[in-house]
Amino acid sequence: MIDFEIIWKSIHNLATEEEKIELENWLRLDTQNVRFYNKQKNLYSKGMLFHSIGPDIDKSWKKLNNSINRQRKNRLLWVSTIAASAIIIFAIFYFNSYFSIESVSILAEMHHSDIKPGSNKAVLILDDGTEYHLADSSSLSLSEGNTKITNDGSSIKYQSDRKIESQNKLKLNKLIVPRGGEFFIILSDSTKIWLNSETTLEYPVEFTGEDRIVKLEGEAFFEVTKSKKRFKVLTGEQVVEVLGTSFNISSYKEDSLIFTTLVEGKLNVSLMDNPNIKQVLLPNYQSYLYKNESIISVRQVDPSDYIAWKEGRFLFKNKTLIEIMNTLSRWYDVDITIKNEEIGKMKFTGDIKRYEFLENILTLIKQTNEITYEITKDREVTIR
């Protein structure tokens, strides 16, 4: 039986000449070998990532090879054995586990609970306090002064007649995205904002004065329209100032840090109470501010890791189980309790489709042999 590492290296164009020859010889032995190789190649092309696991790697390869050898004795079990073996590769004991939702897909539909992923929903609160509940099946059309407001169920758009100078006082609207929701908004200056679960955005119906100012609590991705007027985001204890750029802010109440990640353009990040304490962000850099402290730190990052949620995925890199479950509880609108404090500190790496059933994700993490879970009829999840 061939070492799976050679298969992996071949798929990622890392195999040596000797390994390539060994692989070719193995593929000629049996058409089942060809099918297996093509299946693995297809899985990786869909996003199943390999994670280096250091000293445990040999153990995982051996488990895989033993499983494959056993399955040859029973051709009928071939597919299920390979699927289980593929998961073993990514199941790393101790604090460095990897999981990918594509692995769960191999095992077929496994969800038994009715906890579905989040959807488009939000509550719009006008300046006079009137509330509108926005969702996939809803639509809305109204006017505030010179601005038309339209909603199609997944997004809301403000369209201002800029030819008419507004004589009205500044009117503020608020868009509240609850747990289990997401929403998209286009402001009157054409700035686009994607709002994540449990997020509140407060903004003017029309931008007047020298600055364009919005307030954020939660997480949002911004594509700010260029203008002579500065665009400012007030969130937590910090102020983010831009002219035109794309960036992500994560500023949840329960989190101890505020993260600002720049994709393109340029940002000034400063303390609300002390503007002299600030950092300038360039693309591929992130600022992080510990709440109740007066230090803004900066580091280089891959922005795609922090905006994956906007693209329909959750990408966790070396995140604790507590951090992962906090994210999932917001998106699936469920209460998740971790019974063991040490388990909560364990770190995992994973690439998850945002629109999977929750139980599919929990089952996948369970394959690491690090946790068990229970889902009650009241939509409460317990991790042990």
PDB file of C-alpha atoms in Angstrom, residues 176-182 195-200 216-219 251-254 326-327 329-331 333:
ATOM      1  CA  ILE A 176     -30.269  45.546  13.974  1.00  0.00           C
ATOM      2  CA  VAL A 177     -29.224  42.095  12.765  1.00  0.00           C
ATOM      3  CA  PRO A 178     -30.170  39.493  15.405  1.00  0.00           C
ATOM      4  CA  ARG A 179     -28.490  36.222  16.239  1.00  0.00           C
ATOM      5  CA  GLY A 180     -29.010  33.841  13.343  1.00  0.00           C
ATOM      6  CA  GLY A 181     -29.106  36.649  10.799  1.00  0.00           C
ATOM      7  CA  GLU A 182     -27.079  38.615   8.272  1.00  0.00           C
ATOM      8  CA  LEU A 195     -23.531  42.962   8.549  1.00  0.00           C
ATOM      9  CA  ASN A 196     -22.838  39.748  10.438  1.00  0.00           C
ATOM     10  CA  SER A 197     -25.019  38.142  13.127  1.00  0.00           C
ATOM     11  CA  GLU A 198     -25.798  40.046  16.326  1.00  0.00           C
ATOM     12  CA  THR A 199     -24.705  43.363  14.843  1.00  0.00           C
ATOM     13  CA  THR A 200     -26.142  46.874  15.120  1.00  0.00           C
ATOM     14  CA  LEU A 216     -21.124  49.856  14.852  1.00  0.00           C
ATOM     15  CA  GLU A 217     -21.522  47.133  17.425  1.00  0.00           C
ATOM     16  CA  GLY A 218     -20.766  43.618  16.214  1.00  0.00           C
ATOM     17  CA  GLU A 219     -19.064  42.723  12.939  1.00  0.00           C
ATOM     18  CA  SER A 251     -16.282  44.532  17.789  1.00  0.00           C
ATOM     19  CA  TYR A 252     -18.645  42.350  19.817  1.00  0.00           C
ATOM     20  CA  LYS A 253     -19.538  43.284  23.372  1.00  0.00           C
ATOM     21  CA  GLU A 254     -18.491  39.937  24.824  1.00  0.00           C
ATOM     22  CA  ASN A 326     -19.257  31.790  20.319  1.00  0.00           C
ATOM     23  CA  THR A 327     -19.219  32.323  16.553  1.00  0.00           C
ATOM     24  CA  SER A 329     -23.978  30.340  18.630  1.00  0.00           C
ATOM     25  CA  ARG A 330     -24.409  33.795  17.072  1.00  0.00           C
ATOM     26  CA  TRP A 331     -24.959  32.389  13.589  1.00  0.00           C
ATOM     27  CA  ASP A 333     -29.013  31.426  17.331  1.00  0.00           C
TER      28      ASP A 333
END
